[in-house]
Amino acid sequence: MKKTKTLLIIAAASLVLMIIIAFVMSIVAIRTANKRPVSLEQIVIQSHDIEFCDDIYFAGERVPLEMFNIRERYERELLSNTYFHSNTMVLIKRSKRWFPVIEPILKEYGIPDDFKYLCVIESYLSNVVSPAGAAGFWQFMKSTAQEYDLEISKDVDMRYNVELETEAACKYFLKAYERFGSWTLVAAAYNAGSARVAKFMKEQGATSYYDLLMAEETERYIFRILAIKTIFENPEKYGIYVSNELSYQPYKYYTVKVDKDVKNWAEFAKEYDITYKLLKVFNPWLRSNSLKVKKGKVYEIKIPKKPFNITHGHVMNLIGDEQFFDNDSLVEGGEY
């Protein structure tokens, strides 16, 4: 009996102690919350339906949202990207760097500006490699890349050259447009292949992307593009706020022409006071540690300018220089 009484006292004391600890932790949590640099309204993400207009276009071609399945497919992608805040914010930040590179090339070839959003959903504006082996911003397979004159060898892979791969994509779009006469079908063909889209059209007796039954990936493709376009054109409307100052700035660089073999890219980088890593970041199409150059061939190598040429060594040497760390100097300025 005495033992049971002792155990009850211990249990009661433990319960009281737990209540006290919980109370103290609650007080600490409330004080911490009050010190947050953002308001509670900014932290809480509210999910709700999204209203959108009925007049939506891709590459100048109207999307028939009067069709129930078209409206629902568009809404699915719009909701998905709106409430995937972290990913969508990063994409908007990246677009500030890469759209100024892609847009002029599309314009030069007469490709509608909306095709830049195709590049976004293909690679998230990064040099990724798909499980099937497609590479680069525009995700070219090796055989297709070589068909459109992109050099691929042990030392180089021009699928990782954004400018050249964008030009190759434009050539593909123009060829597909000659066949289909619809930019929407051109985009679908980029995903599924022109032959497959043509086969679907013949089998189903349809002439519009919106009337075709295809693989889910291709059926979602246009709507993923449209959702990204919708959000990018007015991100604040969808609760996404991205600071221009904190977006990723376009690269600053100058070019050096190389018409002879390079035995060691690390040594080459040292000549320009940058690291091997920075050289590869600005020239990701360089795929080995050296380069064999055929007679008559010339490569243009990008050398980063300030602030993109800053290395850890520079930081350690200039850590006491307040002007070096001025925010404006990290965006503008000449080269080292």
mmCIF file of C-alpha atoms in Angstrom:
data_model
loop_
_atom_site.group_PDB
_atom_site.id
_atom_site.type_symbol
_atom_site.label_atom_id
_atom_site.label_comp_id
_atom_site.label_asym_id
_atom_site.label_seq_id
_atom_site.Cartn_x
_atom_site.Cartn_y
_atom_site.Cartn_z
ATOM 1 C CA MET A 1 0.000 0.000 0.000
ATOM 2 C CA LYS A 2 2.819 2.344 0.941
ATOM 3 C CA LYS A 3 4.593 1.533 -2.303
ATOM 4 C CA THR A 4 1.463 2.317 -4.346
ATOM 5 C CA LYS A 5 1.070 5.649 -2.550
ATOM 6 C CA THR A 6 4.667 6.542 -3.350
ATOM 7 C CA LEU A 7 4.171 5.743 -7.018
ATOM 8 C CA LEU A 8 1.042 7.928 -7.121
ATOM 9 C CA ILE A 9 2.970 10.837 -5.588
ATOM 10 C CA ILE A 10 5.755 10.419 -8.129
ATOM 11 C CA ALA A 11 3.243 10.269 -10.999
ATOM 12 C CA ALA A 12 1.459 13.398 -9.762
ATOM 13 C CA ALA A 13 4.751 15.245 -9.373
ATOM 14 C CA SER A 14 5.768 14.222 -12.900
ATOM 15 C CA LEU A 15 2.462 15.481 -14.300
ATOM 16 C CA VAL A 16 2.851 18.829 -12.551
ATOM 17 C CA LEU A 17 6.411 19.119 -13.861
ATOM 18 C CA MET A 18 5.272 18.382 -17.427
ATOM 19 C CA ILE A 19 2.560 21.057 -17.161
ATOM 20 C CA ILE A 20 5.109 23.604 -15.934
ATOM 21 C CA ILE A 21 7.531 22.737 -18.770
ATOM 22 C CA ALA A 22 4.750 22.995 -21.356
ATOM 23 C CA PHE A 23 3.704 26.386 -19.948
ATOM 24 C CA VAL A 24 7.269 27.736 -20.050
ATOM 25 C CA MET A 25 7.771 26.461 -23.612
ATOM 26 C CA SER A 26 4.521 28.156 -24.690
ATOM 27 C CA ILE A 27 5.712 31.468 -23.248
ATOM 28 C CA VAL A 28 9.066 31.118 -25.058
ATOM 29 C CA ALA A 29 7.313 30.224 -28.321
ATOM 30 C CA ILE A 30 5.023 33.254 -28.113
ATOM 31 C CA ARG A 31 7.952 35.596 -27.406
ATOM 32 C CA THR A 32 9.917 34.076 -30.303
ATOM 33 C CA ALA A 33 6.949 34.474 -32.644
ATOM 34 C CA ASN A 34 6.634 38.141 -31.682
ATOM 35 C CA LYS A 35 10.265 38.684 -32.697
ATOM 36 C CA ARG A 36 9.828 37.225 -36.203
ATOM 37 C CA PRO A 37 10.824 39.602 -39.014
ATOM 38 C CA VAL A 38 7.595 38.778 -40.886
ATOM 39 C CA SER A 39 3.972 38.903 -39.849
ATOM 40 C CA LEU A 40 1.773 35.910 -39.142
ATOM 41 C CA GLU A 41 -0.244 36.780 -42.252
ATOM 42 C CA GLN A 42 2.906 36.349 -44.355
ATOM 43 C CA ILE A 43 3.678 32.970 -42.812
ATOM 44 C CA VAL A 44 0.233 31.438 -43.174
ATOM 45 C CA ILE A 45 -0.484 30.258 -46.700
ATOM 46 C CA GLN A 46 -4.158 30.331 -47.488
ATOM 47 C CA SER A 47 -5.441 27.970 -50.154
ATOM 48 C CA HIS A 48 -8.473 28.981 -52.165
ATOM 49 C CA ASP A 49 -9.909 28.730 -55.647
ATOM 50 C CA ILE A 50 -8.354 30.904 -58.331
ATOM 51 C CA GLU A 51 -10.414 33.046 -60.644
ATOM 52 C CA PHE A 52 -9.114 33.461 -64.179
ATOM 53 C CA CYS A 53 -10.366 35.126 -67.335
ATOM 54 C CA ASP A 54 -11.782 33.222 -70.281
ATOM 55 C CA ASP A 55 -9.528 34.863 -72.864
ATOM 56 C CA ILE A 56 -6.214 33.048 -72.566
ATOM 57 C CA TYR A 57 -3.829 32.681 -75.480
ATOM 58 C CA PHE A 58 -0.779 30.635 -76.339
ATOM 59 C CA ALA A 59 1.407 32.108 -79.088
ATOM 60 C CA GLY A 60 -1.541 34.169 -80.334
ATOM 61 C CA GLU A 61 -3.874 31.146 -80.460
ATOM 62 C CA ARG A 62 -6.918 31.291 -78.180
ATOM 63 C CA VAL A 63 -7.389 28.516 -75.621
ATOM 64 C CA PRO A 64 -10.990 27.152 -75.735
ATOM 65 C CA LEU A 65 -11.783 27.329 -72.034
ATOM 66 C CA GLU A 66 -15.479 26.894 -72.878
ATOM 67 C CA MET A 67 -14.670 23.161 -73.114
ATOM 68 C CA PHE A 68 -15.059 21.724 -69.601
ATOM 69 C CA ASN A 69 -12.039 19.410 -69.793
ATOM 70 C CA ILE A 70 -9.806 22.180 -71.161
ATOM 71 C CA ARG A 71 -10.801 24.514 -68.337
ATOM 72 C CA GLU A 72 -10.217 21.837 -65.704
ATOM 73 C CA ARG A 73 -6.815 20.848 -67.120
ATOM 74 C CA TYR A 74 -5.691 24.482 -67.149
ATOM 75 C CA GLU A 75 -6.961 25.019 -63.599
ATOM 76 C CA ARG A 76 -5.119 21.925 -62.387
ATOM 77 C CA GLU A 77 -1.757 23.267 -63.542
ATOM 78 C CA LEU A 78 -2.512 26.798 -62.367
ATOM 79 C CA LEU A 79 -3.341 25.580 -58.860
ATOM 80 C CA SER A 80 -0.344 23.256 -58.800
ATOM 81 C CA ASN A 81 2.152 25.993 -59.684
ATOM 82 C CA THR A 82 0.476 28.692 -57.587
ATOM 83 C CA TYR A 83 0.723 26.625 -54.414
ATOM 84 C CA PHE A 84 4.181 25.269 -55.161
ATOM 85 C CA HIS A 85 5.559 28.589 -53.957
ATOM 86 C CA SER A 86 9.221 27.715 -53.429
ATOM 87 C CA ASN A 87 9.657 26.192 -56.873
ATOM 88 C CA THR A 88 7.739 28.930 -58.701
ATOM 89 C CA MET A 89 9.687 31.671 -56.923
ATOM 90 C CA VAL A 90 13.004 30.120 -57.924
ATOM 91 C CA LEU A 91 11.831 29.873 -61.538
ATOM 92 C CA ILE A 92 10.853 33.545 -61.592
ATOM 93 C CA LYS A 93 14.255 34.468 -60.149
ATOM 94 C CA ARG A 94 16.035 32.383 -62.794
ATOM 95 C CA SER A 95 13.952 33.893 -65.573
ATOM 96 C CA LYS A 96 15.440 37.321 -64.799
ATOM 97 C CA ARG A 97 18.814 35.905 -65.815
ATOM 98 C CA TRP A 98 17.874 33.720 -68.757
ATOM 99 C CA PHE A 99 14.900 35.342 -70.501
ATOM 100 C CA PRO A 100 17.120 38.229 -71.695
ATOM 101 C CA VAL A 101 19.259 35.563 -73.395
ATOM 102 C CA ILE A 102 16.397 33.495 -74.859
ATOM 103 C CA GLU A 103 13.926 36.209 -75.929
ATOM 104 C CA PRO A 104 16.110 37.920 -78.572
ATOM 105 C CA ILE A 105 16.883 34.568 -80.225
ATOM 106 C CA LEU A 106 13.209 33.630 -80.420
ATOM 107 C CA LYS A 107 12.478 37.039 -81.937
ATOM 108 C CA GLU A 108 15.305 36.704 -84.452
ATOM 109 C CA TYR A 109 13.818 33.438 -85.754
ATOM 110 C CA GLY A 110 10.238 34.684 -85.713
ATOM 111 C CA ILE A 111 9.152 32.326 -82.918
ATOM 112 C CA PRO A 112 6.346 33.579 -80.610
ATOM 113 C CA ASP A 113 7.658 34.857 -77.293
ATOM 114 C CA ASP A 114 5.454 32.391 -75.381
ATOM 115 C CA PHE A 115 7.862 29.598 -76.312
ATOM 116 C CA LYS A 116 10.238 30.833 -73.613
ATOM 117 C CA TYR A 117 7.815 29.271 -71.118
ATOM 118 C CA LEU A 118 8.243 25.940 -72.872
ATOM 119 C CA CYS A 119 11.908 26.163 -71.914
ATOM 120 C CA VAL A 120 10.887 26.760 -68.298
ATOM 121 C CA ILE A 121 8.841 23.572 -68.009
ATOM 122 C CA GLU A 122 11.376 21.528 -69.966
ATOM 123 C CA SER A 123 14.321 22.144 -67.662
ATOM 124 C CA TYR A 124 13.394 24.704 -64.996
ATOM 125 C CA LEU A 125 15.958 26.923 -66.757
ATOM 126 C CA SER A 126 18.911 24.750 -65.817
ATOM 127 C CA ASN A 127 21.240 22.333 -67.573
ATOM 128 C CA VAL A 128 19.611 19.124 -66.433
ATOM 129 C CA VAL A 129 19.769 15.636 -67.928
ATOM 130 C CA SER A 130 16.592 13.545 -68.180
ATOM 131 C CA PRO A 131 16.507 9.780 -67.476
ATOM 132 C CA ALA A 132 16.232 9.290 -71.246
ATOM 133 C CA GLY A 133 19.412 11.295 -71.870
ATOM 134 C CA ALA A 134 17.910 14.599 -73.049
ATOM 135 C CA ALA A 135 20.110 17.493 -71.947
ATOM 136 C CA GLY A 136 20.283 21.234 -71.618
ATOM 137 C CA PHE A 137 17.714 23.982 -71.201
ATOM 138 C CA TRP A 138 15.706 22.702 -74.175
ATOM 139 C CA GLN A 139 16.243 19.011 -73.440
ATOM 140 C CA PHE A 140 17.590 17.800 -76.787
ATOM 141 C CA MET A 141 18.346 14.133 -77.286
ATOM 142 C CA LYS A 142 21.804 13.489 -78.738
ATOM 143 C CA SER A 143 20.551 12.380 -82.167
ATOM 144 C CA THR A 144 18.188 15.357 -82.509
ATOM 145 C CA ALA A 145 20.880 17.761 -81.362
ATOM 146 C CA GLN A 146 23.286 16.526 -84.022
ATOM 147 C CA GLU A 147 20.507 16.739 -86.617
ATOM 148 C CA TYR A 148 20.303 20.455 -85.809
ATOM 149 C CA ASP A 149 24.084 20.964 -85.991
ATOM 150 C CA LEU A 150 24.893 20.952 -82.287
ATOM 151 C CA GLU A 151 28.407 19.587 -81.805
ATOM 152 C CA ILE A 152 28.742 16.700 -79.358
ATOM 153 C CA SER A 153 32.072 15.045 -78.630
ATOM 154 C CA LYS A 154 34.239 13.899 -75.739
ATOM 155 C CA ASP A 155 35.310 17.476 -75.061
ATOM 156 C CA VAL A 156 32.202 19.523 -75.875
ATOM 157 C CA ASP A 157 28.420 19.193 -75.831
ATOM 158 C CA MET A 158 26.651 22.206 -77.300
ATOM 159 C CA ARG A 159 23.330 21.145 -75.793
ATOM 160 C CA TYR A 160 24.710 22.917 -72.716
ATOM 161 C CA ASN A 161 25.300 26.128 -74.672
ATOM 162 C CA VAL A 162 22.071 28.045 -74.039
ATOM 163 C CA GLU A 163 22.410 30.312 -77.062
ATOM 164 C CA LEU A 164 23.177 27.562 -79.562
ATOM 165 C CA GLU A 165 20.591 25.146 -78.168
ATOM 166 C CA THR A 166 17.952 27.896 -78.305
ATOM 167 C CA GLU A 167 18.780 28.433 -81.970
ATOM 168 C CA ALA A 168 18.414 24.705 -82.603
ATOM 169 C CA ALA A 169 15.037 24.714 -80.830
ATOM 170 C CA CYS A 170 13.901 27.600 -83.021
ATOM 171 C CA LYS A 171 14.808 25.638 -86.151
ATOM 172 C CA TYR A 172 12.774 22.703 -84.846
ATOM 173 C CA PHE A 173 9.779 24.962 -84.188
ATOM 174 C CA LEU A 174 9.886 26.460 -87.680
ATOM 175 C CA LYS A 175 10.065 23.027 -89.287
ATOM 176 C CA ALA A 176 7.163 21.766 -87.190
ATOM 177 C CA TYR A 177 5.092 24.862 -87.953
ATOM 178 C CA GLU A 178 5.477 24.224 -91.679
ATOM 179 C CA ARG A 179 3.962 20.796 -91.041
ATOM 180 C CA PHE A 180 1.135 21.644 -88.629
ATOM 181 C CA GLY A 181 0.357 25.339 -89.142
ATOM 182 C CA SER A 182 -0.430 25.707 -85.423
ATOM 183 C CA TRP A 183 1.937 26.864 -82.706
ATOM 184 C CA THR A 184 0.005 24.860 -80.130
ATOM 185 C CA LEU A 185 0.566 21.665 -82.123
ATOM 186 C CA VAL A 186 4.216 22.678 -82.565
ATOM 187 C CA ALA A 187 4.627 22.794 -78.772
ATOM 188 C CA ALA A 188 2.893 19.419 -78.422
ATOM 189 C CA ALA A 189 5.154 17.982 -81.114
ATOM 190 C CA TYR A 190 8.193 19.213 -79.204
ATOM 191 C CA ASN A 191 7.084 17.022 -76.319
ATOM 192 C CA ALA A 192 5.740 13.964 -78.133
ATOM 193 C CA GLY A 193 7.536 14.182 -81.487
ATOM 194 C CA SER A 194 6.123 15.434 -84.777
ATOM 195 C CA ALA A 195 5.579 11.929 -86.169
ATOM 196 C CA ARG A 196 3.575 10.826 -83.142
ATOM 197 C CA VAL A 197 1.361 13.925 -83.148
ATOM 198 C CA ALA A 198 0.726 13.503 -86.873
ATOM 199 C CA LYS A 199 -0.176 9.851 -86.247
ATOM 200 C CA PHE A 200 -2.674 10.809 -83.527
ATOM 201 C CA MET A 201 -4.261 13.408 -85.799
ATOM 202 C CA LYS A 202 -4.683 10.902 -88.624
ATOM 203 C CA GLU A 203 -6.028 8.116 -86.407
ATOM 204 C CA GLN A 204 -8.486 10.361 -84.560
ATOM 205 C CA GLY A 205 -9.484 12.598 -87.450
ATOM 206 C CA ALA A 206 -8.687 15.693 -85.371
ATOM 207 C CA THR A 207 -6.912 18.878 -86.413
ATOM 208 C CA SER A 208 -6.611 20.637 -83.039
ATOM 209 C CA TYR A 209 -4.456 19.867 -80.026
ATOM 210 C CA TYR A 210 -7.484 20.403 -77.818
ATOM 211 C CA ASP A 211 -9.426 17.599 -79.554
ATOM 212 C CA LEU A 212 -6.639 15.021 -79.434
ATOM 213 C CA LEU A 213 -6.363 12.121 -77.014
ATOM 214 C CA MET A 214 -2.682 11.636 -76.202
ATOM 215 C CA ALA A 215 -0.396 10.507 -73.405
ATOM 216 C CA GLU A 216 -1.020 12.374 -70.140
ATOM 217 C CA GLU A 217 2.363 14.121 -70.296
ATOM 218 C CA THR A 218 1.566 15.639 -73.685
ATOM 219 C CA GLU A 219 -2.018 16.444 -72.677
ATOM 220 C CA ARG A 220 -0.689 18.384 -69.667
ATOM 221 C CA TYR A 221 2.139 19.987 -71.602
ATOM 222 C CA ILE A 222 0.400 23.069 -73.021
ATOM 223 C CA PHE A 223 -1.443 23.701 -69.777
ATOM 224 C CA ARG A 224 1.777 23.604 -67.784
ATOM 225 C CA ILE A 225 3.155 26.237 -70.164
ATOM 226 C CA LEU A 226 -0.013 28.325 -69.855
ATOM 227 C CA ALA A 227 0.032 28.128 -66.044
ATOM 228 C CA ILE A 228 3.645 29.302 -65.875
ATOM 229 C CA LYS A 229 2.909 32.099 -68.340
ATOM 230 C CA THR A 230 -0.144 33.217 -66.333
ATOM 231 C CA ILE A 231 1.769 33.352 -63.050
ATOM 232 C CA PHE A 232 4.933 34.907 -64.480
ATOM 233 C CA GLU A 233 2.964 37.754 -66.056
ATOM 234 C CA ASN A 234 1.353 38.720 -62.732
ATOM 235 C CA PRO A 235 2.926 36.804 -59.819
ATOM 236 C CA GLU A 236 1.550 39.105 -57.104
ATOM 237 C CA LYS A 237 -1.992 38.213 -58.156
ATOM 238 C CA TYR A 238 -1.204 34.633 -57.158
ATOM 239 C CA GLY A 239 0.440 35.497 -53.856
ATOM 240 C CA ILE A 240 4.027 35.245 -55.112
ATOM 241 C CA TYR A 241 6.274 38.209 -54.355
ATOM 242 C CA VAL A 242 9.766 38.191 -55.801
ATOM 243 C CA SER A 243 12.139 41.091 -55.258
ATOM 244 C CA ASN A 244 13.865 42.363 -58.409
ATOM 245 C CA GLU A 245 16.919 43.169 -56.307
ATOM 246 C CA LEU A 246 17.171 39.580 -55.098
ATOM 247 C CA SER A 247 16.431 37.953 -58.452
ATOM 248 C CA TYR A 248 19.305 36.342 -60.328
ATOM 249 C CA GLN A 249 21.002 38.937 -62.487
ATOM 250 C CA PRO A 250 22.113 38.215 -66.078
ATOM 251 C CA TYR A 251 25.695 37.021 -66.298
ATOM 252 C CA LYS A 252 28.345 39.596 -67.129
ATOM 253 C CA TYR A 253 31.261 38.317 -69.164
ATOM 254 C CA TYR A 254 33.573 38.870 -72.093
ATOM 255 C CA THR A 255 34.664 36.272 -74.610
ATOM 256 C CA VAL A 256 38.039 34.858 -75.544
ATOM 257 C CA LYS A 257 38.498 33.050 -78.845
ATOM 258 C CA VAL A 258 40.282 29.707 -78.714
ATOM 259 C CA ASP A 259 41.563 28.178 -81.971
ATOM 260 C CA LYS A 260 44.246 25.889 -80.543
ATOM 261 C CA ASP A 261 44.237 22.859 -78.248
ATOM 262 C CA VAL A 262 43.842 23.519 -74.536
ATOM 263 C CA LYS A 263 45.703 20.951 -72.466
ATOM 264 C CA ASN A 264 44.348 21.947 -69.070
ATOM 265 C CA TRP A 265 41.314 24.151 -68.404
ATOM 266 C CA ALA A 266 42.370 24.713 -64.799
ATOM 267 C CA GLU A 267 45.605 26.354 -65.987
ATOM 268 C CA PHE A 268 43.622 28.305 -68.587
ATOM 269 C CA ALA A 269 41.314 29.615 -65.850
ATOM 270 C CA LYS A 270 44.243 30.793 -63.730
ATOM 271 C CA GLU A 271 45.408 33.009 -66.590
ATOM 272 C CA TYR A 272 42.176 34.975 -66.203
ATOM 273 C CA ASP A 273 42.194 35.016 -62.400
ATOM 274 C CA ILE A 274 39.166 32.752 -62.071
ATOM 275 C CA THR A 275 38.665 29.185 -60.883
ATOM 276 C CA TYR A 276 38.155 26.048 -62.939
ATOM 277 C CA LYS A 277 34.667 25.867 -61.434
ATOM 278 C CA LEU A 278 33.735 29.378 -62.583
ATOM 279 C CA LEU A 279 35.023 28.611 -66.066
ATOM 280 C CA LYS A 280 32.753 25.572 -66.243
ATOM 281 C CA VAL A 281 29.775 27.485 -64.802
ATOM 282 C CA PHE A 282 30.022 30.036 -67.609
ATOM 283 C CA ASN A 283 30.897 27.432 -70.233
ATOM 284 C CA PRO A 284 29.010 24.266 -69.201
ATOM 285 C CA TRP A 285 29.355 22.887 -72.727
ATOM 286 C CA LEU A 286 33.017 22.156 -71.939
ATOM 287 C CA ARG A 287 32.712 18.524 -70.890
ATOM 288 C CA SER A 288 36.291 17.495 -70.125
ATOM 289 C CA ASN A 289 39.469 18.925 -68.629
ATOM 290 C CA SER A 290 40.989 19.675 -72.028
ATOM 291 C CA LEU A 291 40.005 20.556 -75.586
ATOM 292 C CA LYS A 292 41.080 19.295 -78.974
ATOM 293 C CA VAL A 293 40.527 21.929 -81.649
ATOM 294 C CA LYS A 294 40.226 20.931 -85.281
ATOM 295 C CA LYS A 295 41.938 23.064 -87.889
ATOM 296 C CA GLY A 296 39.827 26.094 -88.754
ATOM 297 C CA LYS A 297 37.564 25.646 -85.720
ATOM 298 C CA VAL A 298 37.148 28.526 -83.254
ATOM 299 C CA TYR A 299 35.455 28.374 -79.856
ATOM 300 C CA GLU A 300 34.313 31.376 -77.855
ATOM 301 C CA ILE A 301 34.996 31.029 -74.132
ATOM 302 C CA LYS A 302 33.074 33.205 -71.684
ATOM 303 C CA ILE A 303 35.155 34.840 -68.957
ATOM 304 C CA PRO A 304 33.058 36.251 -66.090
ATOM 305 C CA LYS A 305 33.230 39.903 -65.129
ATOM 306 C CA LYS A 306 32.641 41.430 -61.697
ATOM 307 C CA PRO A 307 30.744 40.461 -59.601
ATOM 308 C CA PHE A 308 30.539 37.000 -61.178
ATOM 309 C CA ASN A 309 34.307 36.496 -61.190
ATOM 310 C CA ILE A 310 34.586 36.731 -57.411
ATOM 311 C CA THR A 311 36.295 33.695 -55.903
ATOM 312 C CA HIS A 312 36.807 32.674 -52.290
ATOM 313 C CA GLY A 313 40.359 33.887 -52.602
ATOM 314 C CA HIS A 314 39.108 37.354 -53.591
ATOM 315 C CA VAL A 315 36.753 37.398 -50.631
ATOM 316 C CA MET A 316 39.527 36.489 -48.185
ATOM 317 C CA ASN A 317 41.834 39.157 -49.632
ATOM 318 C CA LEU A 318 39.206 41.887 -49.664
ATOM 319 C CA ILE A 319 37.192 40.990 -46.579
ATOM 320 C CA GLY A 320 38.143 44.267 -44.923
ATOM 321 C CA ASP A 321 37.121 46.357 -47.909
ATOM 322 C CA GLU A 322 33.617 47.699 -47.100
ATOM 323 C CA GLN A 323 33.143 48.983 -50.644
ATOM 324 C CA PHE A 324 33.666 45.451 -51.933
ATOM 325 C CA PHE A 325 30.605 44.301 -50.007
ATOM 326 C CA ASP A 326 28.391 47.201 -51.073
ATOM 327 C CA ASN A 327 25.169 45.770 -52.555
ATOM 328 C CA ASP A 328 25.408 47.892 -55.691
ATOM 329 C CA SER A 329 28.920 46.614 -56.384
ATOM 330 C CA LEU A 330 27.583 43.062 -56.430
ATOM 331 C CA VAL A 331 25.266 43.927 -59.310
ATOM 332 C CA GLU A 332 27.198 46.465 -61.334
ATOM 333 C CA GLY A 333 30.847 47.121 -61.964
ATOM 334 C CA GLY A 334 33.757 46.354 -64.238
ATOM 335 C CA GLU A 335 35.951 43.311 -64.289
ATOM 336 C CA TYR A 336 38.791 42.547 -61.948
#
